[in-house]
PDB file of C-alpha atoms in Angstrom:
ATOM      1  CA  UNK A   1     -14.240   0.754 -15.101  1.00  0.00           C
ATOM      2  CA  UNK A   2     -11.362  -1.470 -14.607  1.00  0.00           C
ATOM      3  CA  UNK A   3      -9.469   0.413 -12.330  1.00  0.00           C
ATOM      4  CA  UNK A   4      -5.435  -0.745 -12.040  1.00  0.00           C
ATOM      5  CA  UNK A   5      -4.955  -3.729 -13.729  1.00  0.00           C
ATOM      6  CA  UNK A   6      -1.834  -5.674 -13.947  1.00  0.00           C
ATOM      7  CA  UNK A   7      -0.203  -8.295 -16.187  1.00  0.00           C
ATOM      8  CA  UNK A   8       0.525 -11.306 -16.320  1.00  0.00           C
ATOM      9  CA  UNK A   9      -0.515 -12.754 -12.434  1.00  0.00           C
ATOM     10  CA  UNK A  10       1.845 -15.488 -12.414  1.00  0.00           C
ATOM     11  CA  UNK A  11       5.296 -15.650 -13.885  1.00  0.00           C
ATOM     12  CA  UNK A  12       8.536 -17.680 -13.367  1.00  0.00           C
ATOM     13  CA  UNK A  13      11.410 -16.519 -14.616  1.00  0.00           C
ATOM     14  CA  UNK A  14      15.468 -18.344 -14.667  1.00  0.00           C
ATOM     15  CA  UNK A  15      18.079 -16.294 -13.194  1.00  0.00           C
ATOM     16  CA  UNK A  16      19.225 -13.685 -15.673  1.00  0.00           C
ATOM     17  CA  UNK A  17      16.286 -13.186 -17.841  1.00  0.00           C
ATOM     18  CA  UNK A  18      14.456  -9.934 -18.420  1.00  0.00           C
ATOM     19  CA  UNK A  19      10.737  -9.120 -18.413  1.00  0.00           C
ATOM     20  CA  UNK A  20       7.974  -6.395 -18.082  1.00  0.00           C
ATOM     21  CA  UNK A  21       5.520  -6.080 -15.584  1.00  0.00           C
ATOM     22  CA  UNK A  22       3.036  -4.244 -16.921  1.00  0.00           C
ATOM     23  CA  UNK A  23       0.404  -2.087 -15.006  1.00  0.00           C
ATOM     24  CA  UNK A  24      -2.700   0.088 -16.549  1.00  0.00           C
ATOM     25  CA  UNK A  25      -4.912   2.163 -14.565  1.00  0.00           C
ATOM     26  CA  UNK A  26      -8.029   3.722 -16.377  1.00  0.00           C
ATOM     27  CA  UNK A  27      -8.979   6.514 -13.603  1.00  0.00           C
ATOM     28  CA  UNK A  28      -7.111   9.173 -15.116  1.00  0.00           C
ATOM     29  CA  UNK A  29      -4.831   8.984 -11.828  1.00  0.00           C
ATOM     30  CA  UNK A  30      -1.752  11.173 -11.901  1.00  0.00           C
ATOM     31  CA  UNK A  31       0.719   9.032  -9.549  1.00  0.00           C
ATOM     32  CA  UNK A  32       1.150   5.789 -10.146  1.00  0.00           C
ATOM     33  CA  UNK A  33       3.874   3.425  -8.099  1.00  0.00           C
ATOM     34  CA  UNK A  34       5.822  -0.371  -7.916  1.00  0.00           C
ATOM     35  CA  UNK A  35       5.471  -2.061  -4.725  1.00  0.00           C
ATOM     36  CA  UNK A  36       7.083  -5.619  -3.503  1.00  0.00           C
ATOM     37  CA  UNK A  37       5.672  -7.446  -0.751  1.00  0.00           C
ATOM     38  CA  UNK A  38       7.639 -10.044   0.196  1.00  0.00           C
ATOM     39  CA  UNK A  39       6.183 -13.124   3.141  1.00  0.00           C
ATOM     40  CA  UNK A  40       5.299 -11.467   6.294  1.00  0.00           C
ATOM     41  CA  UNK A  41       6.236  -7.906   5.550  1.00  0.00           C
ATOM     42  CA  UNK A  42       4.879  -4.930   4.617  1.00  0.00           C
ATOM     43  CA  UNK A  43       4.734  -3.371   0.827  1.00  0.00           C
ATOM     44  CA  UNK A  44       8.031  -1.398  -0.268  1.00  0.00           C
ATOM     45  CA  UNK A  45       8.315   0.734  -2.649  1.00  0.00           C
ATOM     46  CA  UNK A  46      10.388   0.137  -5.560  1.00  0.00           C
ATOM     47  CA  UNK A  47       9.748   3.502  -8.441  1.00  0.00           C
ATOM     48  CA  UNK A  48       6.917   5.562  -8.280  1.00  0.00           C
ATOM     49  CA  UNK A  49       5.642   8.312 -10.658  1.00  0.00           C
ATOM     50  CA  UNK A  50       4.157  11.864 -10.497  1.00  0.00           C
ATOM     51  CA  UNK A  51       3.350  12.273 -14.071  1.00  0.00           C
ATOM     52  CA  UNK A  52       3.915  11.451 -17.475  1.00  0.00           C
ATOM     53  CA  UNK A  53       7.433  11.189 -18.116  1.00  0.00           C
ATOM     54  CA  UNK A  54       8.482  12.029 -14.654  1.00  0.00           C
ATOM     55  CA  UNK A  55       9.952   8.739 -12.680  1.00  0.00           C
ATOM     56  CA  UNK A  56      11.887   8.250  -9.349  1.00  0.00           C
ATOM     57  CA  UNK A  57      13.218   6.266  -7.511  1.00  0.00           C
ATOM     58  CA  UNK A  58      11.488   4.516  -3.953  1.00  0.00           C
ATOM     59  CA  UNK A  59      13.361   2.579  -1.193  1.00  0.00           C
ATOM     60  CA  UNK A  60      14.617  -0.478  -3.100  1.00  0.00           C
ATOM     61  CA  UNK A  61      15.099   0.566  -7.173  1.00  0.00           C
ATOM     62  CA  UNK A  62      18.208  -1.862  -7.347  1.00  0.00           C
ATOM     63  CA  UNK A  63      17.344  -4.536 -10.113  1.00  0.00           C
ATOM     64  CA  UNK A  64      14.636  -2.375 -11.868  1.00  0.00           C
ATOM     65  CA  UNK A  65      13.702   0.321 -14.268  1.00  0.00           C
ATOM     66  CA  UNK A  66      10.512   1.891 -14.799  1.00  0.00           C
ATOM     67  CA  UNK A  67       9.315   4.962 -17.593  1.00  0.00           C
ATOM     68  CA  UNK A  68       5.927   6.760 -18.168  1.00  0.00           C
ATOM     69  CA  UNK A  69       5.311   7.487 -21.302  1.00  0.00           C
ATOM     70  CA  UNK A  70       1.308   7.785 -21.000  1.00  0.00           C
ATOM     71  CA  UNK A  71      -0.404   8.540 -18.322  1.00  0.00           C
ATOM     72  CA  UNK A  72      -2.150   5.473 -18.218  1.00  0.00           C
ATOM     73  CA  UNK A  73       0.328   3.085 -18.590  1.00  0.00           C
ATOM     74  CA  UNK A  74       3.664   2.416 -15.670  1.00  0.00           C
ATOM     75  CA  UNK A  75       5.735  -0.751 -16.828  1.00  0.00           C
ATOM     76  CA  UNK A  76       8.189  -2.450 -14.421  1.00  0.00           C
ATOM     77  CA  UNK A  77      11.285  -3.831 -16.156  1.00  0.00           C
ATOM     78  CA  UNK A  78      13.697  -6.243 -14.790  1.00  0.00           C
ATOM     79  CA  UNK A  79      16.875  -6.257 -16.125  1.00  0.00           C
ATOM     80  CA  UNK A  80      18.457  -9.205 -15.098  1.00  0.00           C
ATOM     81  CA  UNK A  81      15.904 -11.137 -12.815  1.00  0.00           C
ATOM     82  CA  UNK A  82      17.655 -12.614  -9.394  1.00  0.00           C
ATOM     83  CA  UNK A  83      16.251 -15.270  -6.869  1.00  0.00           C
ATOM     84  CA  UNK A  84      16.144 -12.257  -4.505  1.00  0.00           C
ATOM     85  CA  UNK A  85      13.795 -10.895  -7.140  1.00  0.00           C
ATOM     86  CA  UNK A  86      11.379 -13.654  -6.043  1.00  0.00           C
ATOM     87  CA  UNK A  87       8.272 -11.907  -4.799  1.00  0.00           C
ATOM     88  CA  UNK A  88       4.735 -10.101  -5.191  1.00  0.00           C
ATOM     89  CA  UNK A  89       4.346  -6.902  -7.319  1.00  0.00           C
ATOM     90  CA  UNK A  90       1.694  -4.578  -6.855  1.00  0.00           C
ATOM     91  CA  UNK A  91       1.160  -1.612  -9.101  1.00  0.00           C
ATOM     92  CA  UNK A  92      -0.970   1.868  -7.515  1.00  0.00           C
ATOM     93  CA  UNK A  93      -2.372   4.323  -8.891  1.00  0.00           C
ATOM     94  CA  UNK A  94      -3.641   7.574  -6.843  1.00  0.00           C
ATOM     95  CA  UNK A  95      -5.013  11.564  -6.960  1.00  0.00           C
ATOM     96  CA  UNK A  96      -4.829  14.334  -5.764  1.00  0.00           C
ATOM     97  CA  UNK A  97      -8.321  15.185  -4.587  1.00  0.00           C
ATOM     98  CA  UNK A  98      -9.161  18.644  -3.424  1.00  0.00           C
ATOM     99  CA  UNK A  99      -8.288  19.143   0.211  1.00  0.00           C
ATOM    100  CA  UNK A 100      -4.713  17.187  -1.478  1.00  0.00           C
ATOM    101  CA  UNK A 101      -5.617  13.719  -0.222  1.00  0.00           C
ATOM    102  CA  UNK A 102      -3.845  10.880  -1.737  1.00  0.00           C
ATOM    103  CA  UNK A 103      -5.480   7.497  -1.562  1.00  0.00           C
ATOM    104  CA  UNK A 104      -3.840   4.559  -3.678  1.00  0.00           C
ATOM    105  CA  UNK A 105      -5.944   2.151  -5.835  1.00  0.00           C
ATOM    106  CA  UNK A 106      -3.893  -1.194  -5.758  1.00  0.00           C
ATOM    107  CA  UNK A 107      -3.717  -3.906  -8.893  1.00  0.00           C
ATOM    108  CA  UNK A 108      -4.173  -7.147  -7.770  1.00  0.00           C
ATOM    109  CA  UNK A 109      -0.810  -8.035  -8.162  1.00  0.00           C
ATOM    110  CA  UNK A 110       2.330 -10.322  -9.972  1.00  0.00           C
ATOM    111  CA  UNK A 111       3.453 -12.955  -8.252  1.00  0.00           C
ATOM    112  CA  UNK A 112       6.987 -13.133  -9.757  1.00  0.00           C
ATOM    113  CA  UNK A 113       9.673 -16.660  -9.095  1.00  0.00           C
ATOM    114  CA  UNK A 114      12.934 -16.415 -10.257  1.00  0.00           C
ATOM    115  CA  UNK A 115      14.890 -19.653 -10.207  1.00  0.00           C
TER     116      UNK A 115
ATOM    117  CA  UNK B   1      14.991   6.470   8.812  1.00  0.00           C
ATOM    118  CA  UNK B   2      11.464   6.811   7.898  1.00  0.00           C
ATOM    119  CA  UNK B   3       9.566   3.833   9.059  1.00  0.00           C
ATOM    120  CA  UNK B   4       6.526   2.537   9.547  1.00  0.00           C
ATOM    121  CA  UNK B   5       5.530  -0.165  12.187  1.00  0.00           C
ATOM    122  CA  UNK B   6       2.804  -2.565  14.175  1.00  0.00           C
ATOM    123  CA  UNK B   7       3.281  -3.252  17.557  1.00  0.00           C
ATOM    124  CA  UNK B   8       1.078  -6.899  17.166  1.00  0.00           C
ATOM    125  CA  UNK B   9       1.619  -9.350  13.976  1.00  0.00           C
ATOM    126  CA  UNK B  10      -1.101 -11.172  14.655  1.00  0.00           C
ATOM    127  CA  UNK B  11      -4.545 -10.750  16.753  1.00  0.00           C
ATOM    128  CA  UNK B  12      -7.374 -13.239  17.184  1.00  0.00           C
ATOM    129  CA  UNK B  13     -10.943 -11.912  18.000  1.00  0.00           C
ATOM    130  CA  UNK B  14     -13.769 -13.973  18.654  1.00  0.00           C
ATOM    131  CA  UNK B  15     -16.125 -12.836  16.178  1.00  0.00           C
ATOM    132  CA  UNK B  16     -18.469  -9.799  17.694  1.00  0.00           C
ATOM    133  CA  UNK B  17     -15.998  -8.381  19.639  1.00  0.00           C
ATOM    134  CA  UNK B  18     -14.005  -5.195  18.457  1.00  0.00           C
ATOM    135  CA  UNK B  19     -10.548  -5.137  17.320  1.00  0.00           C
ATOM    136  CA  UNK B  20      -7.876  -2.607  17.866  1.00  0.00           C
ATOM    137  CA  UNK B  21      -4.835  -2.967  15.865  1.00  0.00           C
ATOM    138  CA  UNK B  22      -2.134  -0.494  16.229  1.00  0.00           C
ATOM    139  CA  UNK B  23       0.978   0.988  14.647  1.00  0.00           C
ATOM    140  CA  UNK B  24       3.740   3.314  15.409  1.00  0.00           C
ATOM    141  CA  UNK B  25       5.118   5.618  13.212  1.00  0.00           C
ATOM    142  CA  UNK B  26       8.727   7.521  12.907  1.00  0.00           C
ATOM    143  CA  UNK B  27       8.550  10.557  10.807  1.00  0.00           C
ATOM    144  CA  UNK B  28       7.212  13.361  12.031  1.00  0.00           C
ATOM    145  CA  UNK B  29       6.969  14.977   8.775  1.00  0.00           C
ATOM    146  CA  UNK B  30       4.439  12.850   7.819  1.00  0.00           C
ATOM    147  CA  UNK B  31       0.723  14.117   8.008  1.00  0.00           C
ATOM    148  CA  UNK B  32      -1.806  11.673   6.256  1.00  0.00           C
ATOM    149  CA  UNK B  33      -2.057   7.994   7.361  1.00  0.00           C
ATOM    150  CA  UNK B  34      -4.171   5.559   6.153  1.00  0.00           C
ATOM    151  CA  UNK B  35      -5.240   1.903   7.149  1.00  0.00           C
ATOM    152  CA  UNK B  36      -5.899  -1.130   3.980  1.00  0.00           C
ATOM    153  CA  UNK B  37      -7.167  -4.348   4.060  1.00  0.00           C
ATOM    154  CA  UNK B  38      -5.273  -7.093   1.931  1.00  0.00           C
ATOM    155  CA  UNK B  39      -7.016 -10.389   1.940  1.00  0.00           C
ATOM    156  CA  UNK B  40      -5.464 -13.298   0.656  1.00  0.00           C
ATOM    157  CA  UNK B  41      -4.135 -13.327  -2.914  1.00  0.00           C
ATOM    158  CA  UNK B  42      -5.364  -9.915  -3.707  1.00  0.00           C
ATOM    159  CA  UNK B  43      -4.473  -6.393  -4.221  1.00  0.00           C
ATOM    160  CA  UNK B  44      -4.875  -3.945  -0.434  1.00  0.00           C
ATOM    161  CA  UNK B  45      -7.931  -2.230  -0.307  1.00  0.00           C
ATOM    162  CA  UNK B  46      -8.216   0.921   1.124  1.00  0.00           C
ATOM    163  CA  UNK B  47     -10.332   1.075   4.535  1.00  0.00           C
ATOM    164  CA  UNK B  48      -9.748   4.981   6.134  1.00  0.00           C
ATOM    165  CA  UNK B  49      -7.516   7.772   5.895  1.00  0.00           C
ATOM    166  CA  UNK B  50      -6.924  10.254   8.643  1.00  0.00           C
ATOM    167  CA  UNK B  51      -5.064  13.633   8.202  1.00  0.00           C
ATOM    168  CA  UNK B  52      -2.638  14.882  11.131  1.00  0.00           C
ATOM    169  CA  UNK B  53      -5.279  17.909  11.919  1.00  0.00           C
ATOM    170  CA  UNK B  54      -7.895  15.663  13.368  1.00  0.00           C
ATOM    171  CA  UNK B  55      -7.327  13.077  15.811  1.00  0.00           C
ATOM    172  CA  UNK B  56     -10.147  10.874  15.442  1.00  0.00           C
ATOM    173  CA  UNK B  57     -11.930   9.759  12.167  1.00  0.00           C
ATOM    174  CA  UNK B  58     -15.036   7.179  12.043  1.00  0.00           C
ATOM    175  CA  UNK B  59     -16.407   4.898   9.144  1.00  0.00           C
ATOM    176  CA  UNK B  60     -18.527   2.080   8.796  1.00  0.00           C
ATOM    177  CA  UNK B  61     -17.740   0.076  11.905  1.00  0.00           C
ATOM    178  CA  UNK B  62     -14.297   1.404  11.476  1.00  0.00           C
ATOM    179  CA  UNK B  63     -12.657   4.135  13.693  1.00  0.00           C
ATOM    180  CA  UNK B  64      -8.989   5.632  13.441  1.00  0.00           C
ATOM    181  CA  UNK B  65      -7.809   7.248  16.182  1.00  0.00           C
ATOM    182  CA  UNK B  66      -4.584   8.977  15.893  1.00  0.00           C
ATOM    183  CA  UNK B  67      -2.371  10.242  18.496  1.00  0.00           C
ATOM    184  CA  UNK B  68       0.368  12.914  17.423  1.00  0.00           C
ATOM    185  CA  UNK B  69       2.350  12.822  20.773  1.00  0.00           C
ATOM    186  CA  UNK B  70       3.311   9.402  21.121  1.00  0.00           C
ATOM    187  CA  UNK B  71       3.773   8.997  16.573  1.00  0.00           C
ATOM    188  CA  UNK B  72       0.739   6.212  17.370  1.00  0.00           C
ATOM    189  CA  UNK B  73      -2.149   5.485  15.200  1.00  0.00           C
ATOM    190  CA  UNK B  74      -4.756   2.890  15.543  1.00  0.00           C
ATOM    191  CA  UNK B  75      -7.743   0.921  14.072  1.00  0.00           C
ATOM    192  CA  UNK B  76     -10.726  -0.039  15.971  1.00  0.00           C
ATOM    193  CA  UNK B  77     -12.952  -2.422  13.977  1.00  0.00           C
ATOM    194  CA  UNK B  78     -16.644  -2.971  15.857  1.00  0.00           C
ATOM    195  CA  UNK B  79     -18.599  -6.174  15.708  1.00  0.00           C
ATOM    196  CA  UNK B  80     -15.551  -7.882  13.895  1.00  0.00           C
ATOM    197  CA  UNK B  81     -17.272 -10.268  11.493  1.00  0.00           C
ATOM    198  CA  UNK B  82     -15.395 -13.730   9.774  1.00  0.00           C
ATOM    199  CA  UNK B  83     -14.941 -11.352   6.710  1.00  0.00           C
ATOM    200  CA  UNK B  84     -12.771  -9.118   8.354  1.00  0.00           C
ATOM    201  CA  UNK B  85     -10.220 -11.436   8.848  1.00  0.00           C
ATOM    202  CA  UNK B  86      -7.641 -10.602   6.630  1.00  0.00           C
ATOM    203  CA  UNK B  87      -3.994  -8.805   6.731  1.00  0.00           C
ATOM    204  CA  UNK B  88      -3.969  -5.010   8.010  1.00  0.00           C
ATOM    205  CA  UNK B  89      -1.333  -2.468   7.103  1.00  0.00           C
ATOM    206  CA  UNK B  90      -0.956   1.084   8.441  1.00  0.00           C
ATOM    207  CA  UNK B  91       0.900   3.657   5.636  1.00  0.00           C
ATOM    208  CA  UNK B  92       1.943   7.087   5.546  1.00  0.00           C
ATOM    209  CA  UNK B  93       2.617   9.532   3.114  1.00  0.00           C
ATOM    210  CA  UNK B  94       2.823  13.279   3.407  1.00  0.00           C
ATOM    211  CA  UNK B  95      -0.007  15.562   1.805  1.00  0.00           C
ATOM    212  CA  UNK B  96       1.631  18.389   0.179  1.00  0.00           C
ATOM    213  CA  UNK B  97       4.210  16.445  -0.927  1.00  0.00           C
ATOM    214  CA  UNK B  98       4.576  14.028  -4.333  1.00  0.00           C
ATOM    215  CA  UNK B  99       1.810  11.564  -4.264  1.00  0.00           C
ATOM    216  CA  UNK B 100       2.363   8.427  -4.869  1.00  0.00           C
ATOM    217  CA  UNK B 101       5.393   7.778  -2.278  1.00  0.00           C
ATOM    218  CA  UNK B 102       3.587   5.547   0.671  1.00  0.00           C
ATOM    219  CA  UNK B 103       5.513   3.693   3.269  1.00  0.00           C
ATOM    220  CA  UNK B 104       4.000   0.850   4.912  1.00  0.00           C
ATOM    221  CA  UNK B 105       4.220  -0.673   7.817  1.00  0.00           C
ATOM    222  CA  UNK B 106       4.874  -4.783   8.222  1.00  0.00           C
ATOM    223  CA  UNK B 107       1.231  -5.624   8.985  1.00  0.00           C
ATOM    224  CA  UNK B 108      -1.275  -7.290  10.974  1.00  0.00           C
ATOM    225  CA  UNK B 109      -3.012 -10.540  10.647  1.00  0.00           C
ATOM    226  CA  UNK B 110      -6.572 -10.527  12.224  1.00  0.00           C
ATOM    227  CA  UNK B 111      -8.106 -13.918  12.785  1.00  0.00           C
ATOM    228  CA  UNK B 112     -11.966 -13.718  13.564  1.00  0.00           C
ATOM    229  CA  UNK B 113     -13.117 -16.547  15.327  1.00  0.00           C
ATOM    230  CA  UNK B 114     -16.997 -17.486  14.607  1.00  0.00           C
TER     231      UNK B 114
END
């Protein structure tokens, strides 16, 4: 059982490029979300989802996309990577359990530099 | 706006003494909380979760006590060992609503001191 796993770890990218972070959970996990933690702070949330095919947007979506086409599977796109881009990823997946509980599984993360 | 915080950034225990680390949180709305772990380089890992109908919640060497009142939750870690040191981040979501949606707070660094 992997649990969330998330690809590549490392990546540098040049100032106007476009990649895909991409994130897998095997748990059969409903939600899955896009965080960025940047030095000294706290995760934020960039898209999360609720279900296959159903996206939305978090606190900072500027910059990204995101679809769900499987319920396994939450890709992070970058459009048009910035410096301000610069930062660490982290992909969750989480439940629903019966008393409605929702604790997050984290990947262990993409640290992304964009020069 | 919704927010999430820690009163301490960092806190230095000598190893076998507890720990409290505390946060402070904004919306009211919110009624599940939980506490994770991140040590360095990796992924948070989740510690203990606490719903808004109980006010106290115990794990292994692990306590959350939360206070409704004040919007003031805490984590009390006994007989802190070196391999608790690591970063510690409060979050809080809101049950009945879409999962997947936590805010989290900036995070505390616990030193242990052997």
């Amino acid at each position: 059982n992997a649990g969330v796993t998330q690809t590549p770890k490392f990546q540098v990218l040049k100032t106007g490029q476009s990649m895909t972070l991409q994130c897998a959970q095997d748990m059969n996990h409903e939600y899955m979300s896009w965080y960025r933690q940047d030095p000294g702070m706290g995760l934020r949330l960039i898209h999360y989802s609720v279900g296959a095919g159903i996206t939305d947007q978090g606190e900072v979506p500027n910059g990204y996309n995101v679809s769900r086409s499987t319920t396994e599977d939450f890709p992070l796109r970058l459009l048009s990577a910035a410096p301000s881009q610069t930062s660490v990823y982290f992909c969750a997946s989480s439940y629903r359990t019966v008393d409605m509980n929702t604790e997050a599984f984290f990947g262990q993360g993409t640290r992304l530099t964009v020069v | 706006g919704e927010s999430v915080g820690l009163h301490l950034p960092t806190l230095s225990v000598q190893e076998g003494d507890n720990s409290i680390i505390n946060c402070a949180y904004s919306n009211s709305a919110s009624d599940y909380f939980i506490w994770y772990k991140q040590e360095s380089g990796k992924g948070p890992q989740f510690i203990i979760d606490i719903r808004s109908n109980m006010d106290k919640r115990q794990g292994q060497r692990v306590t959350v006590l939360l206070n409704k009142t004040v919007k003031h939750l805490s984590l009390q870690i006994a007989a802190t060992q070196p391999g608790d040191s690591a970063v510690y981040f409060c979050a809080e979501n809101m049950i009945y609503n879409q999962g997947g949606k936590l805010i989290f707070g900036q995070g505390t660094e616990l030193s242990v001191k052997p």
